[in-house]
Short mmCIF file of C-alpha atoms in Angstrom, two decimals:
data_model
loop_
_atom_site.label_atom_id
_atom_site.label_comp_id
_atom_site.label_asym_id
_atom_site.label_seq_id
_atom_site.Cartn_x
_atom_site.Cartn_y
_atom_site.Cartn_z
CA MET A 14 0.00 0.00 0.00
CA GLY A 15 3.01 2.20 -0.41
CA GLY A 16 3.40 2.92 3.30
CA LYS A 17 0.65 5.54 3.16
CA VAL A 18 -1.98 3.67 5.20
CA ARG A 19 -1.44 4.39 8.90
CA LEU A 20 -4.74 3.39 10.52
CA MET A 21 -7.55 0.99 9.62
CA ILE A 22 -10.80 0.21 11.44
CA THR A 23 -12.54 -3.15 11.18
CA GLY A 24 -16.13 -3.87 12.14
CA SER A 25 -19.26 -5.86 11.32
CA ALA A 26 -17.94 -9.05 12.95
CA PRO A 27 -15.35 -9.96 15.59
CA ILE A 28 -11.85 -10.59 14.26
CA SER A 29 -9.67 -13.21 15.92
CA ALA A 30 -6.37 -12.21 17.49
CA GLU A 31 -4.60 -14.43 14.95
CA VAL A 32 -6.15 -12.77 11.89
CA LEU A 33 -5.70 -9.33 13.43
CA GLU A 34 -1.97 -9.91 13.91
CA ILE A 35 -1.52 -11.25 10.36
CA CYS A 36 -3.31 -8.20 8.93
CA LYS A 37 -1.20 -5.80 11.01
CA ILE A 38 2.00 -7.40 9.73
CA ALA A 39 0.85 -7.74 6.12
CA LEU A 40 -0.61 -4.24 5.84
CA GLY A 41 1.88 -2.44 8.08
CA ALA A 42 -0.85 -0.38 9.71
CA ILE A 43 -2.51 0.05 13.09
CA ILE A 44 -5.85 -1.79 13.06
CA CYS A 45 -8.62 -0.91 15.53
CA GLU A 46 -11.80 -2.91 16.06
CA GLY A 47 -15.16 -1.22 16.36
CA TYR A 48 -18.78 -2.09 17.05
CA GLY A 49 -21.86 -0.16 16.13
CA GLN A 50 -25.15 -0.09 14.31
CA THR A 51 -27.06 2.40 12.24
CA GLU A 52 -28.84 3.52 15.41
CA ALA A 53 -25.47 4.57 16.87
CA THR A 54 -24.43 6.43 13.71
CA ALA A 55 -22.15 3.51 12.98
CA MET A 56 -19.76 3.50 15.95
CA ALA A 57 -20.49 2.75 19.61
CA THR A 58 -17.22 1.13 20.76
CA LEU A 59 -13.63 1.18 19.53
CA THR A 60 -10.30 -0.35 20.55
CA TRP A 61 -7.39 2.05 21.02
CA PRO A 62 -4.34 2.05 18.75
CA GLY A 63 -1.76 -0.17 20.40
CA ASP A 64 -4.34 -2.55 21.85
CA SER A 65 -3.03 -5.72 20.24
CA ASP A 66 -5.49 -8.15 21.82
CA GLY A 67 -8.20 -9.46 19.51
CA GLY A 68 -11.57 -10.85 20.46
CA HIS A 69 -13.18 -7.74 21.92
CA CYS A 70 -14.64 -4.56 20.51
CA GLY A 71 -13.06 -2.05 22.86
CA ALA A 72 -14.42 0.62 25.15
CA PRO A 73 -17.28 3.04 24.51
CA ALA A 74 -16.37 5.63 21.90
CA VAL A 75 -16.26 9.24 23.07
CA CYS A 76 -19.46 9.88 21.09
CA ALA A 77 -21.53 7.18 22.87
CA THR A 78 -22.74 6.17 26.33
CA ILE A 79 -23.42 2.48 26.88
CA ARG A 80 -25.32 0.59 29.57
CA LEU A 81 -26.55 -2.97 30.05
CA GLY A 82 -30.30 -3.40 29.71
CA ASP A 83 -32.27 -6.60 30.08
CA VAL A 84 -29.97 -9.50 29.26
CA PRO A 85 -28.77 -9.77 26.51
CA GLU A 86 -29.60 -6.18 25.53
CA LEU A 87 -26.88 -3.57 25.16
CA GLU A 88 -28.29 -0.05 25.16
CA TYR A 89 -26.39 2.95 23.89
CA TYR A 90 -26.98 6.66 23.61
CA ALA A 91 -25.37 9.18 21.29
CA VAL A 92 -26.21 12.87 21.22
CA SER A 93 -25.87 12.86 17.44
CA ILE A 94 -28.89 10.57 17.01
CA MET A 95 -31.34 11.17 19.85
CA GLN A 96 -32.15 13.62 22.59
CA LYS A 97 -33.18 11.52 25.61
CA ASN A 98 -33.60 7.78 25.08
CA TYR A 99 -31.27 4.83 24.81
CA ALA A 100 -31.53 2.68 21.66
#
């Protein structure tokens, strides 16, 4: 990629630690994992650059607040999409 790619974000499904490491080596870029849905304007959680462990989707993004609802519900709130309620 000519050394121009510095950061990539993966989402839509968990990525194993093994595949994550192979991609980091092959692409020579920092790869972060994210989780989100349309209701969260795409991103609700994100791993930090330098977090080399796979198998999790990181901490809440600065644009979202997350809480546990009725099991197995995960509720999140983002000012950019709603005024008062959790999705």
